[in-house]
Amino acid sequence: PQVCWLAPEQTAGKQKPYMYTQGQAVLNRSFFPCFDTPSVKCTYSATVQVPEGFTAVMSATSWEKQKDNTFVFKMSQPIPSYLIALAVGDIVSADVGPRSRVWAEPCLIEAAKKEYDGVIEEFLAVGEKLFGPYVWGRYDILFMPPSFPFGGMENPCLTFVTPCLLAGDRSLADVIIHEISHSWFGNLVTNATWGEFWLNEGFTMYAQRRISTEVYGLAYTCLEAATGRALLRQHMDNTGEDHPLNKLRVVIEPGFSFFLGVNPDDTYNETPYEKGYCFVSYLAHLVGDQSKFDAFLQAYVNRFKFQSITADDALGFFLEYFPELKEKGVDSIPGFEFDRWLNTPGWPPYLPDLSPGEQLMKPAEELAELWAADSLNVEAIEAVDITAWRTYQLVYFLDKILQKSPLPEGNVERLSKMYPKISKSQNAELRLRWCQIVLKNNLEAEYSKVKDFLHSQGKQKYTLPLYRAMWGGSESARALAMETFSATAPQLHVNVQNYVKKILGLE
């Protein structure tokens, strides 16, 4: 299950087959013999021979090509087994910075170079300023075939990302900032068990938003964080707040067989990311001074680098680093106990202040109000100029429209006509929301957009919500779900196929 073999039609170029591996969480055991737990770290080397006309790349600090199309790789830093990754395909590269290049199929390489030229070095430099030296040497990015199920996978030295990031306007670079942040949180300091995945993801979300604040400013970062909070709300509404997976410390019982235990893959949801982010933000709030907390994060990385740790290690170090907070007993403030954060499911007890984003959120909220009205105030709507809005402001606006959907008769059609920038967008985050709005309002005239989007990519985070929306919708929406799935199933990752089957009751 770890090794994904793609037929030519599952690639962007559609000419040659492709193969890649995806180890997180516990799949590398099916690829090579290993201690497949994040608590063990090791160096590795590999020799890979591939047919002529193909290139092999790995998550390694050095590689060289030898005769007979043989590639030799070495990773000189100890890493957990889940970060060992290999891809083979018709791929080429282009430099985009002093220590970064992009890799992609030939048909995507120009777009990839244009989108990321110069920006990666900027993110890396800010990351180093905040969290200490970047220890992995190179930071390259491999743009995967469209069927890749994740936004990004932070394989060291070579992040694998979805081609959905090629938005043409650099607006989805925050995913790259997230993967770059893993260079410190996750790859360098690693959760010792998958039950404490929030140590990887909560710290990384916090680091991502720190870098984003330095690069894009506080207002925009708060707006992006508000979008994340909305996803957490949606997830908790779907599962129920009390669901045991909505704890930061998830109990993964080892079963006698694979079927009795909890598969760590199923713990992958918004909670470790966004609730984890809230917990790290709470720690920063206890410190009360951003530069002091930044210094703590650097010390944390330095203290635990190349190690795998538990939440107790991390929180113990926090209290040791700030003895005055330890003395005050901040770990047991009623309602905010560290123990409660870790072991109680549900909504985070503390939410960081996102009010600096209000200047961007307010206009979006007001515009959504206008569109949800029974009779449209066209004059007021036309007075709002959205041409200068950046992607996350549009996303925030569409999230509000979705919450208010279904809208009064005819409103969505008019909205679609008025804002082709949204309804005809090729930006994946906007396409996802627009498709959700189309389904929630049962706008059959635009069902083709849902179909096209699902045919164009197989990212889990986009695919599953759309199948849920179709299955929860009208007869014709259900028919669309069945028809689209039977056409696209072969190009989806096996995990995503199984999740969709569950939604459609095809098990």
Short mmCIF file of C-alpha atoms in Angstrom, two decimals, residues 18-498:
data_model
loop_
_atom_site.label_atom_id
_atom_site.label_comp_id
_atom_site.label_asym_id
_atom_site.label_seq_id
_atom_site.Cartn_x
_atom_site.Cartn_y
_atom_site.Cartn_z
CA TYR A 18 5.10 7.15 -12.60
CA MET A 19 5.78 5.70 -9.18
CA TYR A 20 6.03 7.34 -5.78
CA THR A 21 6.02 6.27 -2.15
CA GLN A 22 4.04 7.77 0.73
CA GLY A 23 5.29 6.52 4.10
CA GLN A 24 3.39 8.55 6.66
CA ALA A 25 2.08 7.22 8.94
CA VAL A 26 2.95 3.49 9.04
CA LEU A 27 3.27 2.37 5.42
CA ASN A 28 7.03 2.28 4.86
CA ARG A 29 7.08 -1.19 6.49
CA SER A 30 5.54 -2.44 3.24
CA PHE A 31 8.36 -0.89 1.17
CA PHE A 32 11.52 -1.99 3.05
CA PRO A 33 12.26 -3.65 6.41
CA CYS A 34 12.36 -0.96 9.10
CA PHE A 35 11.39 0.01 12.63
CA ASP A 36 8.32 1.78 11.34
CA THR A 37 7.74 4.06 14.30
CA PRO A 38 8.54 7.77 14.56
CA SER A 39 10.37 7.05 17.84
CA VAL A 40 13.36 5.56 15.96
CA LYS A 41 15.64 7.67 13.75
CA CYS A 42 18.39 6.56 11.40
CA THR A 43 20.44 7.61 8.40
CA TYR A 44 19.97 5.73 5.13
CA SER A 45 21.43 5.15 1.71
CA ALA A 46 19.87 3.69 -1.42
CA THR A 47 20.84 2.60 -4.90
CA VAL A 48 18.01 2.82 -7.42
CA GLN A 49 18.15 1.66 -11.02
CA VAL A 50 15.40 2.88 -13.36
CA PRO A 51 14.69 2.48 -17.09
CA GLU A 52 16.08 4.97 -19.62
CA GLY A 53 13.97 8.12 -19.89
CA PHE A 54 13.11 8.09 -16.18
CA THR A 55 14.62 9.94 -13.22
CA ALA A 56 14.65 8.82 -9.58
CA VAL A 57 14.59 11.28 -6.65
CA MET A 58 14.64 10.64 -2.90
CA SER A 59 14.42 12.50 0.41
CA ALA A 60 18.22 12.52 0.72
CA THR A 61 20.97 15.04 1.46
CA SER A 62 23.05 13.89 -1.53
CA TRP A 63 22.53 12.00 -4.76
CA GLU A 64 24.50 11.21 -7.89
CA LYS A 65 23.66 9.61 -11.19
CA GLN A 66 25.88 6.72 -12.26
CA LYS A 67 25.98 4.61 -15.43
CA ASP A 68 23.00 2.43 -16.49
CA ASN A 69 20.58 5.11 -15.22
CA THR A 70 21.42 4.20 -11.63
CA PHE A 71 20.98 6.80 -8.87
CA VAL A 72 22.79 6.65 -5.53
CA PHE A 73 21.29 8.50 -2.55
CA LYS A 74 22.51 9.24 0.99
CA MET A 75 20.68 10.84 3.88
CA SER A 76 23.37 11.90 6.32
CA GLN A 77 21.03 13.12 9.10
CA PRO A 78 19.01 10.69 11.25
CA ILE A 79 15.31 10.72 10.30
CA PRO A 80 12.26 8.61 11.24
CA SER A 81 11.37 5.92 8.71
CA TYR A 82 8.18 7.65 7.54
CA LEU A 83 10.27 10.39 5.92
CA ILE A 84 12.09 8.05 3.53
CA ALA A 85 10.53 8.66 0.13
CA LEU A 86 11.19 7.78 -3.48
CA ALA A 87 9.65 8.98 -6.73
CA VAL A 88 10.41 7.81 -10.28
CA GLY A 89 8.99 9.34 -13.40
CA ASP A 90 9.56 11.54 -16.40
CA ILE A 91 10.68 14.47 -14.26
CA VAL A 92 12.97 17.43 -14.83
CA SER A 93 14.18 20.25 -12.57
CA ALA A 94 14.75 24.00 -12.57
CA ASP A 95 16.61 26.14 -10.02
CA VAL A 96 14.48 28.66 -8.12
CA GLY A 97 16.98 29.76 -5.45
CA PRO A 98 20.50 29.25 -4.09
CA ARG A 99 19.52 25.99 -2.36
CA SER A 100 16.21 25.16 -4.00
CA ARG A 101 14.96 23.69 -7.21
CA VAL A 102 11.55 22.57 -8.42
CA TRP A 103 11.01 19.13 -9.95
CA ALA A 104 8.01 18.32 -12.13
CA GLU A 105 6.85 16.56 -15.26
CA PRO A 106 8.11 18.51 -18.33
CA CYS A 107 4.63 19.93 -19.03
CA LEU A 108 4.50 21.56 -15.57
CA ILE A 109 8.08 22.73 -15.07
CA GLU A 110 7.65 26.24 -16.52
CA ALA A 111 4.61 26.93 -14.36
CA ALA A 112 6.41 25.57 -11.29
CA LYS A 113 9.48 27.72 -11.89
CA LYS A 114 7.38 30.84 -12.46
CA GLU A 115 5.30 30.27 -9.31
CA TYR A 116 8.19 29.64 -6.91
CA ASP A 117 11.20 31.48 -8.32
CA GLY A 118 12.80 33.43 -5.46
CA VAL A 119 9.99 32.87 -2.94
CA ILE A 120 11.34 29.69 -1.33
CA GLU A 121 14.60 31.29 -0.27
CA GLU A 122 12.65 34.13 1.35
CA PHE A 123 10.59 31.64 3.41
CA LEU A 124 13.70 29.62 4.37
CA ALA A 125 15.57 32.74 5.48
CA VAL A 126 12.68 33.89 7.69
CA GLY A 127 12.39 30.36 9.12
CA GLU A 128 16.10 30.36 10.00
CA LYS A 129 15.83 33.77 11.62
CA LEU A 130 12.95 32.53 13.78
CA PHE A 131 13.83 28.89 14.53
CA GLY A 132 17.57 28.47 13.96
CA PRO A 133 19.70 26.97 11.18
CA TYR A 134 18.16 24.96 8.35
CA VAL A 135 20.09 21.68 8.72
CA TRP A 136 18.99 19.73 5.63
CA GLY A 137 21.17 21.39 3.00
CA ARG A 138 18.79 21.68 0.06
CA TYR A 139 15.09 22.43 0.02
CA ASP A 140 13.66 21.11 -3.25
CA ILE A 141 10.01 20.65 -4.21
CA LEU A 142 8.57 17.87 -6.35
CA PHE A 143 5.24 18.71 -7.99
CA MET A 144 3.42 15.39 -8.02
CA PRO A 145 0.90 14.01 -10.50
CA PRO A 146 -2.66 15.31 -9.93
CA SER A 147 -3.73 12.11 -8.13
CA PHE A 148 -1.40 12.81 -5.17
CA PRO A 149 -3.76 12.71 -2.15
CA PHE A 150 -2.14 15.40 0.06
CA GLY A 151 -1.41 19.09 -0.12
CA GLY A 152 2.18 18.38 0.71
CA MET A 153 4.41 15.76 2.33
CA GLU A 154 7.42 17.19 4.10
CA ASN A 155 9.99 14.62 2.98
CA PRO A 156 13.32 16.17 4.02
CA CYS A 157 15.31 17.92 1.25
CA LEU A 158 12.47 17.16 -1.19
CA THR A 159 8.91 18.11 -0.27
CA PHE A 160 6.24 16.33 -2.36
CA VAL A 161 3.33 18.68 -3.19
CA THR A 162 0.07 18.67 -5.09
CA PRO A 163 0.11 20.43 -8.49
CA CYS A 164 -3.01 22.28 -7.20
CA LEU A 165 -0.47 24.73 -5.72
CA LEU A 166 0.30 26.03 -9.20
CA ALA A 167 -2.38 28.69 -8.94
CA GLY A 168 -0.57 31.06 -11.29
CA ASP A 169 -0.56 33.92 -8.77
CA ARG A 170 1.56 32.58 -5.87
CA SER A 171 -1.56 32.70 -3.69
CA LEU A 172 -1.26 29.16 -2.31
CA ALA A 173 2.33 29.50 -1.14
CA ASP A 174 1.19 29.06 2.48
CA VAL A 175 1.24 25.28 1.92
CA ILE A 176 4.93 25.58 1.05
CA ILE A 177 5.50 27.68 4.20
CA HIS A 178 3.81 24.86 6.15
CA GLU A 179 6.07 22.19 4.64
CA ILE A 180 9.17 24.37 5.15
CA SER A 181 8.18 24.78 8.83
CA HIS A 182 8.29 20.99 9.18
CA SER A 183 12.05 21.27 8.61
CA TRP A 184 12.22 22.26 12.29
CA PHE A 185 8.97 20.86 13.73
CA GLY A 186 8.33 17.26 12.70
CA ASN A 187 11.48 16.44 10.76
CA LEU A 188 14.04 17.73 13.28
CA VAL A 189 11.96 17.40 16.47
CA THR A 190 9.53 14.53 15.93
CA ASN A 191 6.50 13.15 17.78
CA ALA A 192 7.56 9.83 19.34
CA THR A 193 4.12 8.30 18.71
CA TRP A 194 1.32 8.99 16.21
CA GLY A 195 -0.99 9.46 19.18
CA GLU A 196 0.72 12.84 19.73
CA PHE A 197 0.70 13.95 16.11
CA TRP A 198 -0.16 17.48 17.30
CA LEU A 199 3.51 17.89 18.31
CA ASN A 200 4.37 17.73 14.60
CA GLU A 201 1.37 19.60 13.25
CA GLY A 202 0.35 22.08 15.97
CA PHE A 203 3.90 23.44 16.26
CA THR A 204 4.19 23.51 12.46
CA MET A 205 0.93 25.46 12.06
CA TYR A 206 2.23 27.93 14.66
CA ALA A 207 5.59 28.20 12.86
CA GLN A 208 3.87 28.57 9.48
CA ARG A 209 1.80 31.48 10.79
CA ARG A 210 4.86 33.11 12.38
CA ILE A 211 6.68 33.04 9.02
CA SER A 212 3.54 34.21 7.23
CA THR A 213 3.19 37.14 9.65
CA GLU A 214 6.78 38.21 8.90
CA VAL A 215 6.24 37.89 5.13
CA TYR A 216 2.60 38.92 4.57
CA GLY A 217 1.72 40.82 7.74
CA LEU A 218 -0.54 40.09 10.70
CA ALA A 219 -3.93 40.90 9.14
CA TYR A 220 -3.56 38.40 6.30
CA THR A 221 -2.20 35.70 8.60
CA CYS A 222 -5.15 36.14 11.00
CA LEU A 223 -7.50 35.80 8.04
CA GLU A 224 -5.78 32.56 6.98
CA ALA A 225 -5.98 31.31 10.60
CA ALA A 226 -9.71 32.16 10.67
CA THR A 227 -10.13 29.92 7.60
CA GLY A 228 -8.35 27.16 9.55
CA ARG A 229 -10.63 27.70 12.54
CA ALA A 230 -13.66 27.35 10.26
CA LEU A 231 -12.30 23.99 9.03
CA LEU A 232 -11.88 22.84 12.65
CA ARG A 233 -15.47 23.89 13.40
CA GLN A 234 -16.71 21.98 10.34
CA HIS A 235 -14.70 18.89 11.31
CA MET A 236 -15.99 18.91 14.91
CA ASP A 237 -19.57 19.41 13.71
CA ASN A 238 -19.15 16.42 11.37
CA THR A 239 -17.68 14.06 13.97
CA GLY A 240 -19.25 15.43 17.15
CA GLU A 241 -17.07 17.37 19.60
CA ASP A 242 -16.83 14.45 22.02
CA HIS A 243 -15.37 12.10 19.44
CA PRO A 244 -12.20 10.53 20.92
CA LEU A 245 -10.20 11.65 17.86
CA ASN A 246 -10.86 15.25 18.90
CA LYS A 247 -8.30 15.00 21.69
CA LEU A 248 -4.72 16.12 21.18
CA ARG A 249 -3.51 12.89 22.75
CA VAL A 250 -5.22 10.11 20.81
CA VAL A 251 -5.14 6.59 22.18
CA ILE A 252 -4.02 4.31 19.37
CA GLU A 253 -4.69 0.84 20.75
CA PRO A 254 -2.55 -1.78 19.09
CA GLY A 255 -5.02 -4.51 18.06
CA PHE A 256 -4.26 -8.19 17.66
CA SER A 257 -4.84 -7.63 14.00
CA PHE A 258 -4.82 -4.57 11.81
CA PHE A 259 -8.63 -4.46 12.01
CA LEU A 260 -8.93 -4.29 15.78
CA GLY A 261 -6.47 -1.47 16.37
CA VAL A 262 -6.90 2.16 15.31
CA ASN A 263 -5.07 2.82 12.06
CA PRO A 264 -2.95 5.94 12.66
CA ASP A 265 -3.99 7.11 9.17
CA ASP A 266 -7.53 7.56 10.47
CA THR A 267 -6.33 10.02 13.10
CA TYR A 268 -5.43 12.46 10.32
CA ASN A 269 -7.90 15.35 10.65
CA GLU A 270 -8.07 19.05 11.55
CA THR A 271 -7.70 18.52 15.32
CA PRO A 272 -3.92 17.98 15.60
CA TYR A 273 -3.40 20.91 13.22
CA GLU A 274 -5.81 23.58 14.40
CA LYS A 275 -6.44 22.57 18.01
CA GLY A 276 -2.70 21.93 18.25
CA TYR A 277 -2.12 25.44 16.90
CA CYS A 278 -4.45 26.83 19.58
CA PHE A 279 -2.49 25.03 22.31
CA VAL A 280 0.87 26.35 21.09
CA SER A 281 -0.74 29.81 20.84
CA TYR A 282 -1.94 29.40 24.42
CA LEU A 283 1.63 28.68 25.53
CA ALA A 284 2.74 31.85 23.72
CA HIS A 285 -0.10 33.73 25.43
CA LEU A 286 1.12 32.52 28.85
CA VAL A 287 4.58 33.92 28.03
CA GLY A 288 3.00 37.17 26.89
CA ASP A 289 5.93 38.38 24.78
CA GLN A 290 6.40 37.28 21.16
CA SER A 291 10.18 37.64 21.07
CA LYS A 292 10.54 35.62 24.28
CA PHE A 293 8.36 32.87 22.86
CA ASP A 294 10.32 32.92 19.58
CA ALA A 295 13.49 32.45 21.63
CA PHE A 296 11.84 29.53 23.43
CA LEU A 297 10.99 27.85 20.11
CA GLN A 298 14.63 28.16 19.02
CA ALA A 299 15.78 26.66 22.33
CA TYR A 300 13.18 23.86 21.98
CA VAL A 301 14.45 22.94 18.51
CA ASN A 302 18.03 23.08 19.72
CA ARG A 303 17.32 20.96 22.78
CA PHE A 304 15.44 18.17 20.98
CA LYS A 305 16.91 18.22 17.46
CA PHE A 306 17.25 14.76 15.85
CA GLN A 307 15.18 13.31 18.71
CA SER A 308 11.64 11.96 19.03
CA ILE A 309 9.71 13.34 21.98
CA THR A 310 6.40 13.12 23.83
CA ALA A 311 4.08 15.95 24.84
CA ASP A 312 5.38 15.53 28.40
CA ASP A 313 8.94 16.21 27.17
CA ALA A 314 7.83 19.32 25.28
CA LEU A 315 5.69 20.75 28.10
CA GLY A 316 8.28 19.82 30.72
CA PHE A 317 10.89 21.77 28.77
CA PHE A 318 8.50 24.74 28.46
CA LEU A 319 8.08 24.90 32.26
CA GLU A 320 11.82 24.44 32.80
CA TYR A 321 12.59 27.25 30.31
CA PHE A 322 10.13 29.60 32.05
CA PRO A 323 10.61 28.80 35.78
CA GLU A 324 8.46 31.80 36.76
CA LEU A 325 5.51 30.24 34.88
CA LYS A 326 6.18 26.88 36.49
CA GLU A 327 6.11 28.56 39.89
CA LYS A 328 2.77 30.18 39.06
CA GLY A 329 1.39 26.70 38.24
CA VAL A 330 0.30 27.63 34.73
CA ASP A 331 -0.05 23.94 33.88
CA SER A 332 -3.07 23.64 36.16
CA ILE A 333 -5.08 26.86 35.72
CA PRO A 334 -8.74 25.73 36.06
CA GLY A 335 -10.25 25.12 32.63
CA PHE A 336 -6.90 25.45 30.87
CA GLU A 337 -4.98 22.59 32.50
CA PHE A 338 -2.32 21.10 30.20
CA ASP A 339 -3.88 17.75 31.03
CA ARG A 340 -7.26 18.97 29.83
CA TRP A 341 -5.75 20.27 26.57
CA LEU A 342 -4.23 16.86 25.91
CA ASN A 343 -6.88 14.45 27.12
CA THR A 344 -10.29 16.09 26.74
CA PRO A 345 -12.00 16.01 23.34
CA GLY A 346 -13.79 19.07 22.00
CA TRP A 347 -13.34 22.71 21.18
CA PRO A 348 -10.06 24.36 22.30
CA PRO A 349 -10.42 26.10 25.68
CA TYR A 350 -8.36 29.05 24.38
CA LEU A 351 -8.60 30.70 20.95
CA PRO A 352 -5.89 33.10 19.78
CA ASP A 353 -7.07 36.62 19.03
CA LEU A 354 -7.60 36.94 15.28
CA SER A 355 -9.06 40.46 15.42
CA PRO A 356 -6.20 42.00 13.39
CA GLY A 357 -7.78 40.12 10.48
CA GLU A 358 -11.07 42.01 10.96
CA GLN A 359 -10.13 44.67 8.41
CA LEU A 360 -10.14 41.91 5.78
CA MET A 361 -12.92 39.75 7.27
CA LYS A 362 -15.49 42.48 7.84
CA PRO A 363 -15.91 43.52 4.20
CA ALA A 364 -16.18 39.83 3.25
CA GLU A 365 -18.84 39.21 5.92
CA GLU A 366 -20.83 42.29 4.88
CA LEU A 367 -20.74 41.29 1.23
CA ALA A 368 -21.96 37.77 2.09
CA GLU A 369 -24.85 39.33 4.07
CA LEU A 370 -25.88 41.32 0.99
CA TRP A 371 -25.91 38.19 -1.18
CA ALA A 372 -27.98 36.22 1.33
CA ALA A 373 -30.79 38.79 1.32
CA ASP A 374 -34.23 37.93 -0.09
CA SER A 375 -34.17 40.89 -2.43
CA LEU A 376 -30.71 41.87 -3.62
CA ASN A 377 -29.45 45.40 -3.05
CA VAL A 378 -27.59 45.46 -6.37
CA GLU A 379 -26.29 48.98 -5.84
CA ALA A 380 -24.64 48.07 -2.52
CA ILE A 381 -23.21 44.88 -4.03
CA GLU A 382 -21.75 46.70 -7.04
CA ALA A 383 -20.16 49.24 -4.72
CA VAL A 384 -17.86 46.54 -3.29
CA ASP A 385 -14.77 46.10 -5.43
CA ILE A 386 -13.36 42.61 -4.95
CA THR A 387 -10.69 42.86 -7.66
CA ALA A 388 -7.98 43.59 -5.10
CA TRP A 389 -9.00 40.82 -2.67
CA ARG A 390 -6.36 38.15 -2.20
CA THR A 391 -7.21 34.46 -2.23
CA TYR A 392 -7.90 33.98 1.48
CA GLN A 393 -10.21 36.98 1.59
CA LEU A 394 -12.22 35.43 -1.25
CA VAL A 395 -12.10 32.03 0.51
CA TYR A 396 -13.40 33.65 3.69
CA PHE A 397 -16.23 35.30 1.71
CA LEU A 398 -17.17 31.96 0.09
CA ASP A 399 -17.11 30.18 3.45
CA LYS A 400 -19.65 32.73 4.69
CA ILE A 401 -21.81 32.21 1.57
CA LEU A 402 -21.65 28.46 2.13
CA GLN A 403 -22.77 28.87 5.76
CA LYS A 404 -25.76 30.93 4.58
CA SER A 405 -26.64 28.47 1.78
CA PRO A 406 -28.98 27.59 0.28
CA LEU A 407 -29.42 31.25 -0.72
CA PRO A 408 -32.76 32.67 -1.90
CA GLU A 409 -33.83 31.56 -5.38
CA GLY A 410 -31.65 32.96 -8.19
CA ASN A 411 -29.01 34.59 -6.00
CA VAL A 412 -26.24 32.07 -6.65
CA GLU A 413 -26.75 32.28 -10.43
CA ARG A 414 -26.36 36.05 -10.23
CA LEU A 415 -23.32 35.76 -7.97
CA SER A 416 -21.76 33.36 -10.47
CA LYS A 417 -22.33 35.80 -13.37
CA MET A 418 -21.12 38.80 -11.42
CA TYR A 419 -17.85 37.30 -10.19
CA PRO A 420 -16.31 35.18 -12.95
CA LYS A 421 -13.05 35.70 -11.01
CA ILE A 422 -14.59 33.28 -8.47
CA SER A 423 -16.93 31.00 -10.43
CA LYS A 424 -14.43 30.40 -13.25
CA SER A 425 -11.32 30.40 -11.06
CA GLN A 426 -8.63 27.76 -11.57
CA ASN A 427 -7.40 28.26 -7.99
CA ALA A 428 -8.07 24.99 -6.14
CA GLU A 429 -9.12 26.58 -2.82
CA LEU A 430 -11.67 28.75 -4.62
CA ARG A 431 -12.82 25.87 -6.84
CA LEU A 432 -13.45 23.68 -3.78
CA ARG A 433 -15.66 26.33 -2.15
CA TRP A 434 -17.46 27.18 -5.36
CA CYS A 435 -18.26 23.49 -5.95
CA GLN A 436 -19.55 23.20 -2.38
CA ILE A 437 -21.78 26.23 -2.95
CA VAL A 438 -23.06 24.78 -6.25
CA LEU A 439 -24.02 21.55 -4.46
CA LYS A 440 -25.52 23.18 -1.37
CA ASN A 441 -27.69 25.37 -3.63
CA ASN A 442 -28.42 22.50 -6.02
CA LEU A 443 -27.30 24.59 -8.99
CA GLU A 444 -27.47 21.84 -11.61
CA ALA A 445 -26.38 24.19 -14.38
CA GLU A 446 -22.89 24.22 -12.84
CA TYR A 447 -22.56 20.54 -11.86
CA SER A 448 -20.00 20.22 -14.65
CA LYS A 449 -17.62 22.35 -12.54
CA VAL A 450 -17.80 19.80 -9.72
CA LYS A 451 -17.13 17.00 -12.19
CA ASP A 452 -14.21 18.85 -13.83
CA PHE A 453 -12.60 19.63 -10.47
CA LEU A 454 -12.82 16.01 -9.31
CA HIS A 455 -11.44 14.82 -12.64
CA SER A 456 -8.52 17.28 -12.41
CA GLN A 457 -7.08 16.26 -9.01
CA GLY A 458 -7.36 13.67 -6.24
CA LYS A 459 -6.39 15.57 -3.13
CA GLN A 460 -8.14 14.03 -0.11
CA LYS A 461 -8.97 17.40 1.47
CA TYR A 462 -10.86 18.48 -1.68
CA THR A 463 -12.27 15.15 -2.79
CA LEU A 464 -13.98 13.88 0.38
CA PRO A 465 -15.98 17.03 1.25
CA LEU A 466 -17.36 17.15 -2.30
CA TYR A 467 -18.46 13.51 -2.21
CA ARG A 468 -20.07 14.13 1.21
CA ALA A 469 -21.91 17.14 -0.21
CA MET A 470 -23.09 15.21 -3.29
CA TRP A 471 -24.21 12.23 -1.24
CA GLY A 472 -26.11 14.48 1.16
CA GLY A 473 -27.76 16.32 -1.73
CA SER A 474 -30.50 15.71 -4.31
CA GLU A 475 -31.06 12.59 -6.44
CA SER A 476 -29.18 14.22 -9.32
CA ALA A 477 -26.29 15.13 -7.00
CA ARG A 478 -26.09 11.48 -5.89
CA ALA A 479 -26.10 10.35 -9.50
CA LEU A 480 -23.27 12.81 -10.20
CA ALA A 481 -21.30 11.30 -7.30
CA MET A 482 -21.66 7.74 -8.63
CA GLU A 483 -20.87 8.72 -12.21
CA THR A 484 -17.82 10.80 -11.22
CA PHE A 485 -16.45 8.16 -8.89
CA SER A 486 -16.73 5.35 -11.41
CA ALA A 487 -14.87 7.51 -13.95
CA THR A 488 -12.13 8.76 -11.61
CA ALA A 489 -11.61 5.88 -9.12
CA PRO A 490 -8.58 4.46 -11.00
CA GLN A 491 -6.73 7.77 -10.72
CA LEU A 492 -7.29 8.14 -6.95
CA HIS A 493 -4.95 6.99 -4.21
CA VAL A 494 -6.17 3.72 -2.67
CA ASN A 495 -6.86 5.36 0.75
CA VAL A 496 -8.95 8.07 -0.91
CA GLN A 497 -10.82 5.45 -2.97
CA ASN A 498 -11.71 3.60 0.23
#
